[in-house]
mmCIF file of C-alpha atoms in Angstrom:
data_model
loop_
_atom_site.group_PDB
_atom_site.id
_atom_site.type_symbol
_atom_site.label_atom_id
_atom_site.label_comp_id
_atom_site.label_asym_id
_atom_site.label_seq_id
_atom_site.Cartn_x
_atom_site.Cartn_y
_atom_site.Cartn_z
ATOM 1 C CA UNK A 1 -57.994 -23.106 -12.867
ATOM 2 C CA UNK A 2 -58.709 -19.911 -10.742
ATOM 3 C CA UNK A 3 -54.979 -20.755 -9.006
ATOM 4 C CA UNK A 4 -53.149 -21.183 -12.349
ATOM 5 C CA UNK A 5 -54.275 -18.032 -14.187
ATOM 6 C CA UNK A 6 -52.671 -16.017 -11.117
ATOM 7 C CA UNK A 7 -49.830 -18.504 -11.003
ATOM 8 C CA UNK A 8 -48.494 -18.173 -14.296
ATOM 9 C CA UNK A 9 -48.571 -14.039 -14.496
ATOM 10 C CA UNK A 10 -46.216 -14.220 -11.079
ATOM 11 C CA UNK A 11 -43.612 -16.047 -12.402
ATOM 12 C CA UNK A 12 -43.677 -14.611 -15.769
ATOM 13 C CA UNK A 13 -42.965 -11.325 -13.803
ATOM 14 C CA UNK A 14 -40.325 -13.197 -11.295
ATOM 15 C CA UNK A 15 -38.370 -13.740 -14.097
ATOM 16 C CA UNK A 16 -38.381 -10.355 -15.568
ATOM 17 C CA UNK A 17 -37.144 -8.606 -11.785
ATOM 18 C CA UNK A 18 -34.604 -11.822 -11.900
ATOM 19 C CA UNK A 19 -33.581 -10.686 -15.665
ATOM 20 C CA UNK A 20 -33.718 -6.345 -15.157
ATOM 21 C CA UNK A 21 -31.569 -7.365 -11.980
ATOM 22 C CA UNK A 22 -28.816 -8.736 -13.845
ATOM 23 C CA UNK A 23 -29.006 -6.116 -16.955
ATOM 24 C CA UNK A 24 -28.070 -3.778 -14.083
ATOM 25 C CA UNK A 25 -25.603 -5.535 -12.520
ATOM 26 C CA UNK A 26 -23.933 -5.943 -15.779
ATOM 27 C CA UNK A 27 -24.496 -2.134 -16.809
ATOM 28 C CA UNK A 28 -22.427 -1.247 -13.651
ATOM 29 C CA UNK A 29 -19.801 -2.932 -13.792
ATOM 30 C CA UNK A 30 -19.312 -2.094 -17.070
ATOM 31 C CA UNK A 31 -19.697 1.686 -15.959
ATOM 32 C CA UNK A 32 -17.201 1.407 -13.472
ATOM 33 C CA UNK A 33 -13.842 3.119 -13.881
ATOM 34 C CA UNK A 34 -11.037 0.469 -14.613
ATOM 35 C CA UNK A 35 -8.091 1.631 -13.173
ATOM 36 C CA UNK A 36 -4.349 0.010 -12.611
ATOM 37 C CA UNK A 37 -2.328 0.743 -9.915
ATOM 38 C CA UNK A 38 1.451 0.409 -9.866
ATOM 39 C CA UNK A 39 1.246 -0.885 -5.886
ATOM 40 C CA UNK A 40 -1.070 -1.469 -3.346
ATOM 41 C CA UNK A 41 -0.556 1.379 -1.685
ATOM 42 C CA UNK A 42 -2.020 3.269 -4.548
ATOM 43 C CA UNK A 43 -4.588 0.030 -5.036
ATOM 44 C CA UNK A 44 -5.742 0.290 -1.183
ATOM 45 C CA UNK A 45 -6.254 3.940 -1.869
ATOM 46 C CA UNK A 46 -8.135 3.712 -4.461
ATOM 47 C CA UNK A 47 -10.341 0.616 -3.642
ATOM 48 C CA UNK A 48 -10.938 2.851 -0.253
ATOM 49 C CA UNK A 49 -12.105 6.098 -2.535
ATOM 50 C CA UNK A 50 -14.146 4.499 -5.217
ATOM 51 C CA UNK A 51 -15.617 1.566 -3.678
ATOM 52 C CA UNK A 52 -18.244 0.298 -6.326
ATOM 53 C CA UNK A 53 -17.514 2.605 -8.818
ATOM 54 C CA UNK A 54 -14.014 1.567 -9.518
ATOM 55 C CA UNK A 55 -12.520 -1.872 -10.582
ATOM 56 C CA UNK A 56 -8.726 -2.147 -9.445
ATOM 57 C CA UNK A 57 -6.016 -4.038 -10.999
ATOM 58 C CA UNK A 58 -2.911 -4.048 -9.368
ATOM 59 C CA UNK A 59 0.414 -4.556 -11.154
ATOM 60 C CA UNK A 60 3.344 -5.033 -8.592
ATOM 61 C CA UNK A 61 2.781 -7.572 -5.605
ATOM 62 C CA UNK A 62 2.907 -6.234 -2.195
ATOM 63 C CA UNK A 63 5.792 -8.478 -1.040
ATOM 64 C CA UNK A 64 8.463 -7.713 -3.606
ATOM 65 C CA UNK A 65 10.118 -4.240 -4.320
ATOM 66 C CA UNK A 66 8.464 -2.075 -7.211
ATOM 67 C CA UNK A 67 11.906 -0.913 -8.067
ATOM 68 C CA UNK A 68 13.308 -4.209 -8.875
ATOM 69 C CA UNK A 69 9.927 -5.580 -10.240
ATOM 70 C CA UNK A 70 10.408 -7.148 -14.219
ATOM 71 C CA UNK A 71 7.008 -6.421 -16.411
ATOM 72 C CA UNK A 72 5.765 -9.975 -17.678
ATOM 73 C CA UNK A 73 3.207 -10.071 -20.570
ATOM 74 C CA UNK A 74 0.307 -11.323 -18.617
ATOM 75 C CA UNK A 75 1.171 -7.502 -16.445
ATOM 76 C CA UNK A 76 1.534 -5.534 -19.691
ATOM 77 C CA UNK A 77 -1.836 -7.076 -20.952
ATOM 78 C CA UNK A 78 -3.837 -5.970 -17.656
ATOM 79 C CA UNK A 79 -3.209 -2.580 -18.978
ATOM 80 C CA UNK A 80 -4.773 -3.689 -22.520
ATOM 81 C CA UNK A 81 -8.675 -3.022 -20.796
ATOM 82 C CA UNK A 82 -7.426 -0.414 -17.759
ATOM 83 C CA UNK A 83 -8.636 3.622 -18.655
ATOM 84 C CA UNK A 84 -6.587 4.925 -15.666
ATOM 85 C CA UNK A 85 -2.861 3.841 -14.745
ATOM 86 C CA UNK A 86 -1.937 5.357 -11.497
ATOM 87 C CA UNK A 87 1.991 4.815 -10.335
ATOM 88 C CA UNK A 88 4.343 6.021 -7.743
ATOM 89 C CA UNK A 89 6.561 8.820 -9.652
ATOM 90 C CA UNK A 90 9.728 6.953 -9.057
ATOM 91 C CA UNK A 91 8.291 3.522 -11.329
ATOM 92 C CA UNK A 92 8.547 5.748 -14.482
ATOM 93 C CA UNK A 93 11.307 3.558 -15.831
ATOM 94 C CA UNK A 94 8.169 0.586 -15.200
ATOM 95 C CA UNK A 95 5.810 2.398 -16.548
ATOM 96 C CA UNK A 96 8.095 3.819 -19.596
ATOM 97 C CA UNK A 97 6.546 5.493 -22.360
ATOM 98 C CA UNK A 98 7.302 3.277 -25.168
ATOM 99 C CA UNK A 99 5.531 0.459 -22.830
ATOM 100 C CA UNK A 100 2.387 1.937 -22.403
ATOM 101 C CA UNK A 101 2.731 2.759 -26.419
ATOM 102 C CA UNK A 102 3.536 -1.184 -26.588
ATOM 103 C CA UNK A 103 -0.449 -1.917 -24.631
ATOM 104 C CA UNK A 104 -2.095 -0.191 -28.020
ATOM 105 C CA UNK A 105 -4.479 1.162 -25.463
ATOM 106 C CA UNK A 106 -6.081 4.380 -26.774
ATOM 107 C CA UNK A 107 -7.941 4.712 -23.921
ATOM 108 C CA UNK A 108 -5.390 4.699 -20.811
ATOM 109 C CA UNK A 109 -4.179 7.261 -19.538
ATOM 110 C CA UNK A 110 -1.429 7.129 -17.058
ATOM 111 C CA UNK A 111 -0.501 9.529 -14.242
ATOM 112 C CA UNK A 112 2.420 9.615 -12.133
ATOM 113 C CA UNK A 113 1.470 10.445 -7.883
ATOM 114 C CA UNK A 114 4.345 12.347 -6.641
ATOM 115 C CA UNK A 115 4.113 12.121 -3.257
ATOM 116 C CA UNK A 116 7.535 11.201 -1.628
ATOM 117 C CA UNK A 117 8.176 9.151 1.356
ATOM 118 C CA UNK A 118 7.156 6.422 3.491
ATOM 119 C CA UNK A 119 3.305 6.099 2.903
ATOM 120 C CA UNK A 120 2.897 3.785 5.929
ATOM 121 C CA UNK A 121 3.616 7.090 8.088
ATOM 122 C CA UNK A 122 0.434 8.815 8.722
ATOM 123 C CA UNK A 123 1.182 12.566 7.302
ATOM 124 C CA UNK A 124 2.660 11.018 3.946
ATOM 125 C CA UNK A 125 -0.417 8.740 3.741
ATOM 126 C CA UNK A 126 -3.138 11.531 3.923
ATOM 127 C CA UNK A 127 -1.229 13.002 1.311
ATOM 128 C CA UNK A 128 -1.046 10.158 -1.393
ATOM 129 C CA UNK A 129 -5.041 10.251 -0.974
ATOM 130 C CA UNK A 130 -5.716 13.817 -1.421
ATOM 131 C CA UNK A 131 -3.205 13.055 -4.514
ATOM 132 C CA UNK A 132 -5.368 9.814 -5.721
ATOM 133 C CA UNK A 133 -8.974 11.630 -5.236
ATOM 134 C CA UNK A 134 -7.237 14.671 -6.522
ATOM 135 C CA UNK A 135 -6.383 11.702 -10.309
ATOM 136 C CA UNK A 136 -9.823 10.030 -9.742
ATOM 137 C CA UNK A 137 -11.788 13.431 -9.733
ATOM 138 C CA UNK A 138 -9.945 14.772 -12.944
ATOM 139 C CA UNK A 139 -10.268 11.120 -14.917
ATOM 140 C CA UNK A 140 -14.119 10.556 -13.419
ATOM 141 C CA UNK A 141 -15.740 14.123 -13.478
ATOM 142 C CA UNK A 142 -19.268 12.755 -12.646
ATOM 143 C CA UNK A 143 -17.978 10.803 -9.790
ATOM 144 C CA UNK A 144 -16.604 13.719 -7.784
ATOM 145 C CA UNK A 145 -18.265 14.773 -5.051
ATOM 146 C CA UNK A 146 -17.989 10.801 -4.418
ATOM 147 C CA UNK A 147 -14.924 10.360 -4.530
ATOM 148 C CA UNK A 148 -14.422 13.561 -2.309
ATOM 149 C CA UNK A 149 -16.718 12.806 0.437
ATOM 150 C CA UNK A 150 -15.175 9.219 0.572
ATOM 151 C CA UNK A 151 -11.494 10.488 0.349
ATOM 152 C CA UNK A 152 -12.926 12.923 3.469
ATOM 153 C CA UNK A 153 -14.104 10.042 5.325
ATOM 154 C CA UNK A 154 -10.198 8.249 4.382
ATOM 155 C CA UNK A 155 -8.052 11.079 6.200
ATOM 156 C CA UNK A 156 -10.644 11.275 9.055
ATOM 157 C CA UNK A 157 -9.572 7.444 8.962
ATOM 158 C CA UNK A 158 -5.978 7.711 8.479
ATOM 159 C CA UNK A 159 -5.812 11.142 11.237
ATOM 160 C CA UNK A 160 -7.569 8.467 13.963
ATOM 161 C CA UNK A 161 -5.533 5.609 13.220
ATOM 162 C CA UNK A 162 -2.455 7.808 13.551
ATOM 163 C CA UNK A 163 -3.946 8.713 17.453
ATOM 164 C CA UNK A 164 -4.363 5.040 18.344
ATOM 165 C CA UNK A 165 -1.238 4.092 16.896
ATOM 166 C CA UNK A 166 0.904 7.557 18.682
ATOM 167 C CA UNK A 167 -0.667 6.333 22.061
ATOM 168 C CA UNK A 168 0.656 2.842 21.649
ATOM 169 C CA UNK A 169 3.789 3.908 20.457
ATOM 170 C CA UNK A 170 4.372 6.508 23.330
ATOM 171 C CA UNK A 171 3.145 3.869 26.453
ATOM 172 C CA UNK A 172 6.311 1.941 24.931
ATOM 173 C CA UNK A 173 8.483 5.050 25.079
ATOM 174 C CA UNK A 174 10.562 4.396 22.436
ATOM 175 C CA UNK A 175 11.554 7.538 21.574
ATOM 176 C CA UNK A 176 14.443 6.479 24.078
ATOM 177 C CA UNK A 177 14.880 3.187 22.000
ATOM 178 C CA UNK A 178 17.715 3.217 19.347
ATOM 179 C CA UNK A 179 17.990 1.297 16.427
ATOM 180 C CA UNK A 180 19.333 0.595 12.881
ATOM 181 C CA UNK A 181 16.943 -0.163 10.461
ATOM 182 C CA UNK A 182 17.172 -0.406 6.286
ATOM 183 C CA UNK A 183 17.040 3.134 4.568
ATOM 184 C CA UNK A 184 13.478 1.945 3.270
ATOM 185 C CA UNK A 185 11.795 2.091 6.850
ATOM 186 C CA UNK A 186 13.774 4.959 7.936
ATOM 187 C CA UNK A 187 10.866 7.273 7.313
ATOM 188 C CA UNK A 188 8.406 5.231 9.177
ATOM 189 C CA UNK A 189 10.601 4.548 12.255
ATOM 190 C CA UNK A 190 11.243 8.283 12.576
ATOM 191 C CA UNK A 191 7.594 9.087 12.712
ATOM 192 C CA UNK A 192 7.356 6.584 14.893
ATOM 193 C CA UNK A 193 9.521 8.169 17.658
ATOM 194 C CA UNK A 194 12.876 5.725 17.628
ATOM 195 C CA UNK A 195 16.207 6.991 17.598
ATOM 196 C CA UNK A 196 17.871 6.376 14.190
ATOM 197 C CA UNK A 197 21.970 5.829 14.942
ATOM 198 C CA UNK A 198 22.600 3.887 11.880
ATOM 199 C CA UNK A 199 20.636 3.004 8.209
ATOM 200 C CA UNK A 200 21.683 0.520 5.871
ATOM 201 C CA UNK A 201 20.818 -0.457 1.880
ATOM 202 C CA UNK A 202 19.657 -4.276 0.651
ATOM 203 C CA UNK A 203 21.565 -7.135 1.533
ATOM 204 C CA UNK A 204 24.174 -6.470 -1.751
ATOM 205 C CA UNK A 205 25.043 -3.307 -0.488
ATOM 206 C CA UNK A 206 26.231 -4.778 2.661
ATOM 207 C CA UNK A 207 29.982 -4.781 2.822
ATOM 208 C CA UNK A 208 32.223 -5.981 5.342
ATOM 209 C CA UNK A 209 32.990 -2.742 5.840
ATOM 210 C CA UNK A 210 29.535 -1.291 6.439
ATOM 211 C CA UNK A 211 28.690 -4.296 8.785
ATOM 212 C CA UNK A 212 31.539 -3.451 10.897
ATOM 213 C CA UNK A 213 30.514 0.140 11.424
ATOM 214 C CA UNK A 214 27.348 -0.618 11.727
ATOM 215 C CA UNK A 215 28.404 -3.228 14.536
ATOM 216 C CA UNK A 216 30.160 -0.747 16.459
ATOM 217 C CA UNK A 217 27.461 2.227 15.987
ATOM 218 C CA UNK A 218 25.309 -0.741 17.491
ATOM 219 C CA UNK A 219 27.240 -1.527 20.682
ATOM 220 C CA UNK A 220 28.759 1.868 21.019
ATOM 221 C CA UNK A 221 24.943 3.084 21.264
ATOM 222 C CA UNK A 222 23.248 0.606 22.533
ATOM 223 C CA UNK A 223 20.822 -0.187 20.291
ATOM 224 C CA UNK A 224 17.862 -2.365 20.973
ATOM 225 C CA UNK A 225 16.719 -3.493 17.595
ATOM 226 C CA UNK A 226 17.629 -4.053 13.967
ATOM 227 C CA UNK A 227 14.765 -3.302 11.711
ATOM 228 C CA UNK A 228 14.458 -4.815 8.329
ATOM 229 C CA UNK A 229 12.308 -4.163 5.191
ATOM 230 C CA UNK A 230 10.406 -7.058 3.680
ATOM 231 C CA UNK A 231 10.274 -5.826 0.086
ATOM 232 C CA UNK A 232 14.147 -5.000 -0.068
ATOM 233 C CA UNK A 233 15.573 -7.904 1.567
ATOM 234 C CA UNK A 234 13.650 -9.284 4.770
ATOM 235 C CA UNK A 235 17.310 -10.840 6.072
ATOM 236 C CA UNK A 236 19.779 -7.829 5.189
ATOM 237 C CA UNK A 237 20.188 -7.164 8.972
ATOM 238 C CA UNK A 238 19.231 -10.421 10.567
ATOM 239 C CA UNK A 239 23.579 -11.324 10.656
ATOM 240 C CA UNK A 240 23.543 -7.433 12.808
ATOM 241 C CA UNK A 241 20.592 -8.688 15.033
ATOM 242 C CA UNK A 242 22.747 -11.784 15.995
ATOM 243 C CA UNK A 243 25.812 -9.737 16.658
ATOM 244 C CA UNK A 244 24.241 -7.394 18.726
ATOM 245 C CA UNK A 245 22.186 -10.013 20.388
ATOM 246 C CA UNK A 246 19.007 -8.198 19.801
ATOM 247 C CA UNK A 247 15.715 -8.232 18.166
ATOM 248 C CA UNK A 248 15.438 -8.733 14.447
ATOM 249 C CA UNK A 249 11.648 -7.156 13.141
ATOM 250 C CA UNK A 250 10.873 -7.252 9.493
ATOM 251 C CA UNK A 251 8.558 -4.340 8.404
ATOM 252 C CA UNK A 252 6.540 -4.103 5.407
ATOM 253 C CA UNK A 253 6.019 -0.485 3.252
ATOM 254 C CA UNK A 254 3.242 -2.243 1.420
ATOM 255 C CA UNK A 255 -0.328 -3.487 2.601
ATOM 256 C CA UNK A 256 -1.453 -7.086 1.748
ATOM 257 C CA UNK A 257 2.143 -8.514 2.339
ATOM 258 C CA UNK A 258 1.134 -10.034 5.471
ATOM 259 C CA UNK A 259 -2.176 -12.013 5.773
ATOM 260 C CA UNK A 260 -4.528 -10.024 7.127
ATOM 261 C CA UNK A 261 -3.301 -6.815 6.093
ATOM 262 C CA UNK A 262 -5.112 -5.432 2.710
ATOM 263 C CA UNK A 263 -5.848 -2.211 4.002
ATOM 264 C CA UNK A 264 -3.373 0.395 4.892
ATOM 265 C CA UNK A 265 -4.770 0.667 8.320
ATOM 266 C CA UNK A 266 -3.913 -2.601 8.572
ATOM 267 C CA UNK A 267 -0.801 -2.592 7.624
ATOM 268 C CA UNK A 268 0.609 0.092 9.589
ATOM 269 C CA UNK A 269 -0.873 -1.585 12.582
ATOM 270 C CA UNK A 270 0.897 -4.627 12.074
ATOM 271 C CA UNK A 271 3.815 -3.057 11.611
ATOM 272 C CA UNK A 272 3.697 -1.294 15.288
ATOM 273 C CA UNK A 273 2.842 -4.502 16.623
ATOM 274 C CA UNK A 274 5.610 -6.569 15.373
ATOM 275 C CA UNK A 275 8.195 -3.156 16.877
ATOM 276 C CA UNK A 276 6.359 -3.459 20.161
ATOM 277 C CA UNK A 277 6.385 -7.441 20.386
ATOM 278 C CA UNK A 278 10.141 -7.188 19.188
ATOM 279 C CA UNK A 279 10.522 -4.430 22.485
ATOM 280 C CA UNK A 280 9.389 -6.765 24.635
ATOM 281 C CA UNK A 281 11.939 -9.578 23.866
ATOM 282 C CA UNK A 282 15.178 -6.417 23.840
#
């Protein structure tokens, strides 16, 4: 009897820790900030910044081009819930005013992150999340010195990654490699040391024209790899590749396109590892 009078009080209180356990669970997530994100560039950011504190939705898939990316209902209605909408400047015409109006959302509020430029490159990447902590701090008031101490701890990140990846880069000495490359890893490739001699648009841009001075930049220059972007059209320079008889590397600007590659530290890692592999083969 002794046993079961102690017995009964222990799981009585079991169940109540069990019970207060999942009342808080629930109470944060429901305190966390929902925000949308018009890439995952900007998701990656801000997963990176807010951790716990923030839920992300992301709009636009990594492996297709924001630009040329149609709305579908089921997108429009993950803004019905979001309180934050953060998107690249140049997706306004996405993001248009008389959409948002369209969500019946009282509670978003959507800001634009004008930072221009390939944000796989290092120096453009610290500044899209000084930008981001910058939106987070001003939405989230009470979360800021968070948000600030984690965004410290991103470009720390981003400043060492950009070492590693410099080092790499430099052993291969490819600032004496040439190449042409799609206009939408131009940025990237430059700050990555290669020598630019030619830059070309997505695959319907391509005329016969362009191909043939783009052939003869090639062999004129000597150039040891063609360089395409996944996102605008993965085979726009694979016919150049074949001409020239040299590598063809297909880049992505956005993380989570590959498997393996959520993060932007991830990303841009892959990305130098594909070049490098692709050196190897020239």
């Amino acid at each position: 009897m002794k046993k079961q009078r102690i017995l009964v009080p222990a799981v009585v209180l079991l169940a109540l820790t069990l019970l207060l356990a999942g009342c808080g669970t629930k109470a944060q997530k429901e305190s966390r900030l929902n925000v949308a994100t018009g890439s995952t560039l900007i998701a990656s950011i801000v997963e990176e910044i807010g951790k716990d504190r923030v839920a992300v939705t992301n709009i636009v898939p990594p492996g297709v081009c924001p630009g040329h990316f149609d709305l579908k209902p089921g997108d429009v209605q993950k803004l019905s819930t979001a309180q934050l909408l953060l998107y690249h400047d140049w997706e306004g015409k996405l993001f248009s005013e008389n959409l948002l109006k369209s969500v019946h959302n009282d509670k978003l509020v959507a800001v634009p992150i004008a930072v221009q430029g390939n944000w796989m490159a290092p120096p453009m990447q610290k500044q899209a999340i000084e930008a981001i902590s910058a939106a987070l701090c001003q939405h989230d008031p009470s979360n800021q010195a968070f948000y600030q101490e984690n965004a410290r701890k991103a470009l720390a990140e981003v400043e060492a990654k950009e070492k590693e990846l410099r080092a790499k880069l430099q052993a291969a000495n490819v600032s004496q490699v040439k190449i042409l490359c799609a206009e939408m890893q131009q940025g990237f490739l430059k700050w990555a040391g290669f020598q630019i001699v030619g830059t070309y648009g997505r695959p319907e841009d391509l005329t016969p024209q362009k191909l043939q001075e783009l052939l003869r930049k090639g062999r004129e220059e000597g150039v040891k790899l063609v360089v395409d972007n996944l996102q605008s059209g993965p085979d726009a320079g694979k016919g150049l590749a074949e001409e020239l008889k040299v590598p063809h590397v297909v880049l992505s600007n956005f993380p989570g396109a590959w498997p393996g590659t959520d993060t932007w530290s991830a990303a841009v890692t892959k990305n130098v590892d594909l070049l490098l592999e692709a050196l190897k083969k020239s």
